[in-house]
Short mmCIF file of C-alpha atoms in Angstrom, two decimals:
data_model
loop_
_atom_site.label_atom_id
_atom_site.label_comp_id
_atom_site.label_asym_id
_atom_site.label_seq_id
_atom_site.Cartn_x
_atom_site.Cartn_y
_atom_site.Cartn_z
CA GLU A 1 126.29 79.14 118.03
CA ALA A 2 123.36 78.76 120.43
CA GLY A 3 119.99 78.21 118.80
CA VAL A 4 116.64 79.88 119.38
CA ALA A 5 115.42 79.24 122.92
CA GLN A 6 111.77 79.02 123.90
CA SER A 7 109.97 78.39 127.16
CA PRO A 8 107.94 76.74 128.40
CA ARG A 9 107.97 73.66 126.17
CA TYR A 10 104.47 72.63 127.18
CA LYS A 11 101.53 74.44 128.73
CA ILE A 12 98.04 73.27 129.62
CA ILE A 13 95.43 75.86 130.59
CA GLU A 14 91.68 76.20 130.88
CA LYS A 15 89.82 78.34 128.36
CA ARG A 16 89.55 81.99 129.32
CA GLN A 17 92.86 81.81 131.21
CA SER A 18 95.90 83.72 130.06
CA VAL A 19 99.30 82.41 129.06
CA ALA A 20 102.66 83.83 128.01
CA PHE A 21 105.48 82.40 125.94
CA TRP A 22 109.07 83.56 125.89
CA CYS A 23 111.64 83.50 123.08
CA ASN A 24 115.34 84.29 122.98
CA PRO A 25 116.55 84.50 119.36
CA ILE A 26 120.03 83.79 118.04
CA SER A 27 122.41 86.52 119.13
CA GLY A 28 122.60 89.32 116.58
CA HIS A 29 119.49 88.32 114.64
CA ALA A 30 117.46 91.46 114.04
CA THR A 31 114.32 89.75 112.76
CA LEU A 32 112.10 87.69 115.04
CA TYR A 33 108.93 85.81 114.11
CA TRP A 34 106.13 84.14 116.04
CA TYR A 35 104.24 81.38 114.24
CA GLN A 36 101.22 79.30 115.17
CA GLN A 37 101.26 75.71 113.94
CA ILE A 38 98.05 73.74 114.29
CA LEU A 39 98.37 69.95 114.06
CA GLY A 40 98.68 68.85 110.45
CA GLN A 41 99.23 72.39 109.15
CA GLY A 42 102.23 74.46 108.21
CA PRO A 43 103.39 77.33 110.43
CA LYS A 44 101.26 80.47 110.15
CA LEU A 45 102.93 83.82 110.80
CA LEU A 46 101.41 85.75 113.69
CA ILE A 47 103.85 88.63 114.02
CA GLN A 48 107.24 89.70 112.68
CA PHE A 49 109.61 92.10 114.43
CA GLN A 50 112.57 93.95 112.96
CA ASN A 51 114.65 94.87 116.01
CA ASN A 52 111.95 96.09 118.42
CA GLY A 53 109.53 97.36 115.75
CA VAL A 54 106.59 95.42 114.31
CA VAL A 55 106.91 94.69 110.57
CA ASP A 56 103.78 92.56 110.11
CA ASP A 57 101.03 91.63 112.56
CA SER A 58 98.23 91.30 110.03
CA GLN A 59 97.35 87.76 111.14
CA LEU A 60 97.60 88.36 114.88
CA PRO A 61 94.17 88.20 116.59
CA LYS A 62 94.73 91.45 118.39
CA ASP A 63 91.65 91.16 120.57
CA ARG A 64 93.37 88.37 122.52
CA PHE A 65 96.97 88.08 121.36
CA SER A 66 99.76 90.54 122.08
CA ALA A 67 103.50 90.44 121.59
CA GLU A 68 106.44 92.61 122.45
CA ARG A 69 110.14 92.66 121.85
CA LEU A 70 111.70 95.03 124.29
CA LYS A 71 115.26 96.16 123.55
CA GLY A 72 115.15 94.26 120.27
CA VAL A 73 116.26 90.96 121.76
CA ASP A 74 113.91 88.68 123.75
CA SER A 75 110.24 88.51 122.93
CA THR A 76 107.05 87.44 124.68
CA LEU A 77 103.76 86.36 123.15
CA LYS A 78 100.65 86.53 125.31
CA ILE A 79 97.16 85.13 124.89
CA GLN A 80 94.40 86.58 127.06
CA PRO A 81 91.85 85.06 127.26
CA ALA A 82 92.61 81.73 125.60
CA LYS A 83 90.08 79.85 123.48
CA LEU A 84 89.92 76.17 122.62
CA GLU A 85 91.01 76.90 119.05
CA ASP A 86 94.28 78.39 120.33
CA SER A 87 95.55 74.88 121.02
CA ALA A 88 98.63 74.65 118.82
CA VAL A 89 102.42 74.78 118.82
CA TYR A 90 103.80 78.30 119.00
CA LEU A 91 107.10 78.60 117.20
CA CYS A 92 109.61 81.40 117.46
CA ALA A 93 112.14 81.95 114.70
CA SER A 94 114.86 84.47 113.94
CA SER A 95 116.84 85.50 110.90
CA SER A 96 119.60 87.88 109.96
CA ARG A 97 119.32 89.76 106.67
CA THR A 98 122.75 91.20 107.18
CA SER A 99 124.14 87.70 106.71
CA GLY A 100 122.72 87.75 103.19
CA ARG A 101 120.76 84.61 103.89
CA GLU A 102 117.00 84.37 104.08
CA GLU A 103 116.77 81.16 106.08
CA GLN A 104 114.93 81.22 109.36
CA PHE A 105 116.13 79.45 112.49
CA PHE A 106 113.37 77.96 114.61
CA GLY A 107 113.13 77.18 118.28
CA PRO A 108 111.62 73.90 119.54
CA GLY A 109 108.20 75.49 120.07
CA THR A 110 105.73 75.64 122.92
CA ARG A 111 102.87 73.17 122.75
CA LEU A 112 99.73 74.81 124.16
CA THR A 113 96.66 72.81 125.10
CA VAL A 114 93.52 74.74 125.99
CA LEU A 115 90.88 72.67 127.84
CA SER B 1 94.15 84.51 97.57
CA GLN B 2 97.64 83.04 97.82
CA LYS B 3 97.71 79.28 97.94
CA ILE B 4 100.51 76.75 98.44
CA GLU B 5 99.82 73.06 97.91
CA GLN B 6 102.10 70.19 98.77
CA ASN B 7 101.11 67.19 96.74
CA SER B 8 100.20 64.73 99.41
CA GLU B 9 99.82 64.57 103.13
CA ALA B 10 101.92 61.41 103.37
CA LEU B 11 104.30 59.56 101.10
CA ASN B 12 105.77 56.08 101.61
CA ILE B 13 109.02 55.30 99.80
CA GLN B 14 111.18 52.18 99.90
CA GLU B 15 114.67 52.68 101.32
CA GLY B 16 117.24 53.36 98.62
CA LYS B 17 114.72 54.84 96.18
CA THR B 18 114.35 58.50 95.28
CA ALA B 19 111.63 60.40 97.11
CA THR B 20 110.03 63.26 95.17
CA LEU B 21 107.88 65.86 96.89
CA THR B 22 105.89 68.52 95.07
CA CYS B 23 105.06 72.11 95.98
CA ASN B 24 102.62 74.07 93.82
CA TYR B 25 101.52 77.65 94.30
CA THR B 26 98.95 80.07 92.89
CA ASN B 27 98.39 83.82 93.07
CA TYR B 28 101.95 84.43 94.17
CA SER B 29 105.18 85.62 92.61
CA PRO B 30 107.98 84.36 94.84
CA ALA B 31 111.52 85.65 94.66
CA TYR B 32 112.69 82.42 96.25
CA LEU B 33 111.45 79.13 97.61
CA GLN B 34 112.74 77.29 100.66
CA TRP B 35 112.44 73.72 101.88
CA TYR B 36 112.45 72.86 105.58
CA ARG B 37 112.47 69.58 107.45
CA GLN B 38 110.40 69.15 110.62
CA ASP B 39 110.69 66.22 113.01
CA PRO B 40 107.95 65.46 115.59
CA GLY B 41 108.10 67.80 118.56
CA ARG B 42 110.72 70.07 116.98
CA GLY B 43 110.85 73.27 114.99
CA PRO B 44 111.48 73.29 111.23
CA VAL B 45 115.09 73.14 110.06
CA PHE B 46 116.19 74.89 106.88
CA LEU B 47 117.45 72.64 104.07
CA LEU B 48 117.68 74.51 100.77
CA LEU B 49 116.79 77.80 99.11
CA ILE B 50 116.30 78.27 95.38
CA ARG B 51 115.79 81.65 93.71
CA GLU B 52 113.38 82.49 90.90
CA ASN B 53 116.20 82.73 88.37
CA GLU B 54 117.62 79.32 89.30
CA LYS B 55 116.40 76.08 87.80
CA GLU B 56 118.06 73.60 90.11
CA LYS B 57 119.98 73.47 93.38
CA ARG B 58 121.75 70.50 94.97
CA LYS B 59 123.07 69.69 98.41
CA GLU B 60 124.44 66.23 99.06
CA ARG B 61 121.51 63.83 98.42
CA LEU B 62 119.01 66.65 98.06
CA LYS B 63 117.94 68.33 94.83
CA VAL B 64 115.42 71.10 94.34
CA THR B 65 113.98 72.38 91.08
CA PHE B 66 111.96 75.53 90.56
CA ASP B 67 109.72 76.17 87.55
CA THR B 68 108.14 79.62 87.73
CA THR B 69 106.12 78.94 84.57
CA LEU B 70 104.48 75.86 86.07
CA LYS B 71 104.53 77.53 89.52
CA GLN B 72 106.02 74.39 90.95
CA SER B 73 109.01 73.14 92.91
CA LEU B 74 110.13 69.53 93.15
CA PHE B 75 112.21 68.30 96.09
CA HIS B 76 114.15 65.08 95.60
CA ILE B 77 115.94 62.91 98.13
CA THR B 78 118.11 60.31 96.40
CA ALA B 79 119.22 57.03 98.01
CA SER B 80 116.62 57.61 100.71
CA GLN B 81 117.21 56.30 104.23
CA PRO B 82 114.84 55.67 107.16
CA ALA B 83 116.49 58.67 108.88
CA ASP B 84 115.02 60.87 106.13
CA SER B 85 111.54 60.16 107.50
CA ALA B 86 110.08 63.52 108.56
CA THR B 87 107.66 66.21 107.46
CA TYR B 88 108.97 68.44 104.68
CA LEU B 89 107.64 71.97 104.32
CA CYS B 90 107.98 74.29 101.37
CA ALA B 91 107.90 78.03 101.93
CA LEU B 92 107.73 80.95 99.52
CA GLY B 93 109.29 84.36 99.98
CA ARG B 94 109.03 87.57 97.97
CA GLY B 95 112.25 89.01 99.30
CA GLY B 96 112.68 92.41 100.87
CA ASP B 97 110.58 91.82 103.97
CA ASP B 98 111.99 88.41 104.98
CA LYS B 99 108.46 87.08 105.27
CA ILE B 100 107.72 83.55 104.04
CA ILE B 101 104.51 81.59 103.66
CA PHE B 102 104.49 77.87 104.44
CA GLY B 103 102.67 74.98 102.83
CA LYS B 104 101.04 72.28 104.96
CA GLY B 105 103.91 69.89 104.54
CA THR B 106 104.29 66.31 103.33
CA ARG B 107 104.98 63.49 105.79
CA LEU B 108 107.60 61.25 104.26
CA HIS B 109 108.08 57.69 105.49
CA ILE B 110 111.10 55.77 104.25
CA LEU B 111 110.40 52.07 104.68
CA PRO B 112 113.34 49.78 105.51
#
């Protein structure tokens, strides 16, 4: 079974620039999550999708962050414009409630550095 | 507000000994608790899940306990090995919405 794929793995941008991250979850997983992990912290949920609908985006800074999951499969997370404090690892995860298991499967993450 | 505390930022344990990591929480009523392992530069990997009505769960050299009265989970690695060195994250879930909240993690170093 292929894991969660993310790209790019690393990105360096100047503040006020925009950036986009891509995630391909495990095939058949209806639930997709985007997390932000700042160095030394645990992952913080930004947005959760169930198929192509948003379940929770309460911690997404909507003035600069946006995310979509067209067709309920792949997802993109965009930051526009980026700030210095957005420097972090952005993790994508997926899960399948129909499997009866609550575990989440994570991708390798995208490390973003904002200069 | 909800709070999850993992007992220490870093823990050094001699190889062969048992490593014990602690996860405490407040203002939360989890239906289950999960433990994940995270290696540098990689995403977390699921290890174990324990439900609110379970006291203990084991998997090979791993053991997790869950005390909803104390609002605490203990994560044990027996016969620890240098390969067990990693950051361990606890996460709480209420069930129903598949959403979990992570602690900061504990960096475990197993010394040869």
